[in-house]
Amino acid sequence: MSLALGDGAEPGAIRDRDQNARTVPSDTVIGLIDVAIVGAGTAGLAALREVRKHTEDFLLVHDGPLGTTCARVGCMPSKALVAAANAFHTGGKLETFGIRGGDKLTADIPAVLRRVRALRDQFVAGVLEATQELGSRIAAGKARLNGQNRLIVGRQTIEARQIVLAPGSSPIVPEPLRALGDRILTSDTLFEQDDLPRRIGVIGLGAIGVEIAQALARIGVEVHAFDGAARIAGLSDEKVARKASGFLAREFAIQLGVEVELADTDGCIEIRSGDNRVRVDKVVAAMGRRPNIAGLGLETLGAPLDKRGMPEVDPQTMRIGDTAVLLAGDANGDRPLLHEASDEGHIAGLNATSSKPISLSRRTPLAVVFSDPEIAVVGRRLSELDLDQSLVGEADFASQGRARIMQENRGLLRIYAARRNGRLLGAEMAAPAAEHIAHLLALAIGQNLSVHELLRMPFYHPTLEEGLRRALRQIARDLPPCSISDLAGCGPLNIESLE
Ligand SMILES: Cc1cc2nc3c(=O)[nH]c(=O)nc-3n(C[C@H](O)[C@H](O)[C@H](O)COP(=O)(O)OP(=O)(O)OC[C@H]3O[C@@H](n4cnc5c(N)ncnc54)[C@H](O)[C@@H]3O)c2cc1C
């Protein structure tokens, strides 16, 4: 990185794109570098990896603790908590297998949380290693755009040919909840707790709320969960959503389609929804995440902004209009998932260092919620389909052989295919091993496979994937039959154990 002043300008001055030198209110001007990246999260680091293939003349500007949202407060600690909760929950099922003593197990919640943090620290350490060697090419501070080739960071101005913005997102905590101080938890603070209170409210049952609510309930917290929507975890298929919330409601109290108010009452938080009142000790606000674009200076780009202040971003190049600025990861609000943030950083990095636009096709949509049973959405959601042109096949796991053996026989998988040619379009599910079934389907959808083509692959016995085959066969019944010499036409025996 060049720390010299831009193009021989006077101290305290930088050059506009029209080459007029003008004074800027800063102590230092760094310019003109090839690429500035804002945010050392997954998207920022993925962009950096691509940028470094072409230039070492870059600056990574980062506000807040390093380590990425995923490793520090997101995917990894949440899954560590879920894993502990599920391990404990298994104790309650042991009796069914003829194994005694499971009911004597106890959850040492402080120890559970210590393990979550210990694992978290290991994951974060791995990220820190990746940024350590950057030396002066990583700067701390909150960056703000000042036109399309300039960033302001504190009293410093950075001029860059290309700017990749990857500032991530933050939990939404509405103002009235903030008044309750540290009794309002978010995914940023939950894993930092030394212990947990007896009763916790969870407001919001998207992916994060569902995982946290079930995990807390499974380690012995009395959980009361609420959501304003009628369907949980981003599901659009009413049948799957109803099943999913039904399973969860056996473990903790759920109210859907309700507005809640919180009141500070007798040292507790009272959650009010209609006539219903419930008292809890703390509340986890899981009401979604907001892109970190406030104060980012996007308005200085001159590109049109929507109501939220968000510019239009080309999802195949990550570029904002024809500016020198790219917006990647959670910050653009499009696909707030880890693998998408990584892809978007990659795409932004490629485009920041290429003289011509590089348009990349995006992957088949895939989202997984690590509840039990797992929830997954792959390809197109039911709500995105023309139902007259689509076929739906389903498999209920209540009687599925392998699921029964494992005592995990609950769940519903619904697969959607084109009526015209049997091409797989998407699926929604709340089912055992949904993460794996969803990956298989993503592969099939990505390869543009039809139901018959997928039915041609081997299905081992007894596996949960036989549930997938059941749903596929149901669709196949409504399609023109395949050739007599095609094994895809091999039907079920209709005998449970020989599915
Ligand atoms: C509890 C939880 C569980 C999750 N579980 C999963 C999961 O199981 N699977 C999955 O795919 N996804 C999951 N996610 C989502 C996933 O973590 C995010 O999609 C991903 O981390 C986003 O990466 P990012 O690079 O866009 O942002 P981040 O990693 O947040 O990086 C952005 C960084 O930029 C910094 N920054 C912000 N503003 C500025 C500024 N103006 N100047 C300089 N720096 C700035 C921020 O401090 C931040 O560190 C989960 C998220 C949470 C919160």
Tab-separated table of C-alpha atoms and ligand atoms in Angstrom, residues 37-45 61-79 139-144 152-153 165-171 186-188 191 207-208 211-212 289 292-296 328-332 335-342 344 366-370, ligand 1:
chain	number	residue	atom	x	y	z
A	37	ILE	CA	-12.082	-2.900	1.375
A	38	VAL	CA	-14.462	-1.974	4.180
A	39	GLY	CA	-15.150	-4.761	6.676
A	40	ALA	CA	-12.944	-7.741	7.537
A	41	GLY	CA	-15.838	-10.174	7.742
A	42	THR	CA	-16.402	-13.144	5.459
A	43	ALA	CA	-17.256	-11.024	2.418
A	44	GLY	CA	-14.392	-8.579	3.013
A	45	LEU	CA	-11.847	-11.344	3.489
A	61	VAL	CA	-10.566	-0.945	6.933
A	62	HIS	CA	-12.307	-2.613	9.803
A	63	ASP	CA	-14.484	-1.353	12.625
A	64	GLY	CA	-15.003	-3.419	15.766
A	65	PRO	CA	-13.460	-6.705	16.862
A	66	LEU	CA	-11.830	-8.811	14.176
A	67	GLY	CA	-12.833	-12.416	13.728
A	68	THR	CA	-15.972	-12.223	11.516
A	69	THR	CA	-19.599	-12.320	12.604
A	70	CYS	CA	-19.776	-15.993	11.640
A	71	ALA	CA	-16.986	-17.123	13.970
A	72	ARG	CA	-17.473	-14.582	16.773
A	73	VAL	CA	-21.224	-14.320	17.305
A	74	GLY	CA	-22.956	-16.093	14.436
A	75	CYS	CA	-22.917	-19.479	12.757
A	76	MET	CA	-20.268	-21.110	14.926
A	77	PRO	CA	-21.199	-20.231	18.537
A	78	SER	CA	-24.891	-20.706	17.745
A	79	LYS	CA	-24.219	-24.192	16.399
A	139	ALA	CA	-6.668	-0.035	9.538
A	140	ALA	CA	-9.095	0.216	12.444
A	141	GLY	CA	-12.020	2.592	12.213
A	142	LYS	CA	-15.470	3.177	10.853
A	143	ALA	CA	-15.293	3.989	7.156
A	144	ARG	CA	-17.631	6.297	5.331
A	152	ILE	CA	-13.142	8.824	5.305
A	153	VAL	CA	-11.936	6.911	8.350
A	165	LEU	CA	-17.956	-2.286	0.889
A	166	ALA	CA	-18.627	-5.341	3.082
A	167	PRO	CA	-19.751	-3.927	6.440
A	168	GLY	CA	-22.153	-6.765	7.313
A	169	SER	CA	-25.342	-6.442	9.334
A	170	SER	CA	-26.408	-6.005	12.967
A	171	PRO	CA	-29.268	-7.352	15.076
A	186	THR	CA	-29.102	-10.537	21.011
A	187	SER	CA	-26.882	-13.032	19.244
A	188	ASP	CA	-24.090	-10.502	19.921
A	191	PHE	CA	-22.980	-16.349	24.131
A	207	ALA	CA	-33.629	-18.940	11.494
A	208	ILE	CA	-31.674	-17.386	14.372
A	211	GLU	CA	-32.228	-22.175	16.708
A	212	ILE	CA	-31.736	-20.157	19.875
A	289	ARG	CA	-30.629	-8.144	11.045
A	292	ASN	CA	-24.831	-1.785	8.288
A	293	ILE	CA	-25.362	0.983	5.752
A	294	ALA	CA	-26.411	3.837	8.059
A	295	GLY	CA	-23.684	6.466	7.991
A	296	LEU	CA	-21.826	4.641	5.222
A	328	ALA	CA	-21.067	-7.433	-0.841
A	329	GLY	CA	-22.276	-9.740	1.931
A	330	ASP	CA	-25.029	-9.122	4.475
A	331	ALA	CA	-24.666	-5.386	3.875
A	332	ASN	CA	-26.644	-5.473	0.633
A	335	ARG	CA	-28.819	-13.191	0.693
A	336	PRO	CA	-27.645	-12.864	4.306
A	337	LEU	CA	-25.968	-16.253	4.570
A	338	LEU	CA	-22.369	-17.211	5.069
A	339	HIS	CA	-21.727	-18.969	1.757
A	340	GLU	CA	-23.429	-16.135	-0.120
A	341	ALA	CA	-21.319	-13.517	1.707
A	342	SER	CA	-18.258	-15.478	0.728
A	344	GLU	CA	-20.236	-12.015	-3.026
A	366	LEU	CA	-29.982	-22.977	-0.099
A	367	ALA	CA	-30.835	-22.133	3.492
A	368	VAL	CA	-30.718	-24.431	6.502
A	369	VAL	CA	-31.967	-23.917	10.043
A	370	PHE	CA	-30.254	-26.135	12.611
B	1	LIG	C1	-26.547	-16.016	15.346
B	1	LIG	C2	-26.242	-16.152	13.877
B	1	LIG	C3	-26.230	-17.401	13.303
B	1	LIG	C4	-25.948	-17.554	11.962
B	1	LIG	N1	-25.941	-18.800	11.448
B	1	LIG	C5	-25.675	-18.964	10.137
B	1	LIG	C6	-25.628	-20.273	9.586
B	1	LIG	O1	-25.813	-21.269	10.278
B	1	LIG	N2	-25.349	-20.406	8.270
B	1	LIG	C7	-25.156	-19.309	7.454
B	1	LIG	O2	-24.942	-19.481	6.254
B	1	LIG	N3	-25.196	-18.053	7.963
B	1	LIG	C8	-25.444	-17.867	9.279
B	1	LIG	N4	-25.446	-16.601	9.799
B	1	LIG	C9	-25.225	-15.465	8.883
B	1	LIG	C10	-23.738	-15.251	8.600
B	1	LIG	O3	-23.031	-15.215	9.807
B	1	LIG	C11	-23.573	-13.935	7.840
B	1	LIG	O4	-24.310	-14.034	6.632
B	1	LIG	C12	-22.129	-13.612	7.501
B	1	LIG	O5	-21.336	-13.687	8.638
B	1	LIG	C13	-22.043	-12.200	6.884
B	1	LIG	O6	-20.713	-11.894	6.566
B	1	LIG	P1	-20.318	-10.424	6.131
B	1	LIG	O7	-18.917	-10.482	5.666
B	1	LIG	O8	-21.333	-9.857	5.225
B	1	LIG	O9	-20.391	-9.541	7.460
B	1	LIG	P2	-19.516	-9.590	8.805
B	1	LIG	O10	-18.832	-10.868	9.026
B	1	LIG	O11	-20.424	-9.074	9.859
B	1	LIG	O12	-18.371	-8.521	8.545
B	1	LIG	C14	-18.611	-7.150	8.456
B	1	LIG	C15	-17.615	-6.415	9.323
B	1	LIG	O13	-17.565	-5.045	8.923
B	1	LIG	C16	-17.433	-4.217	10.054
B	1	LIG	N5	-17.976	-2.894	9.738
B	1	LIG	C17	-19.268	-2.501	9.770
B	1	LIG	N6	-19.383	-1.221	9.367
B	1	LIG	C18	-18.133	-0.800	9.082
B	1	LIG	C19	-17.611	0.430	8.632
B	1	LIG	N7	-18.391	1.464	8.342
B	1	LIG	N8	-16.276	0.524	8.477
B	1	LIG	C20	-15.455	-0.514	8.739
B	1	LIG	N9	-15.912	-1.716	9.154
B	1	LIG	C21	-17.236	-1.857	9.321
B	1	LIG	C22	-18.262	-4.928	11.105
B	1	LIG	O14	-17.850	-4.580	12.405
B	1	LIG	C23	-18.037	-6.400	10.778
B	1	LIG	O15	-17.043	-6.971	11.578
B	1	LIG	C24	-25.688	-16.414	11.152
B	1	LIG	C25	-25.682	-15.144	11.726
B	1	LIG	C26	-25.948	-15.011	13.073
B	1	LIG	C27	-25.917	-13.638	13.684
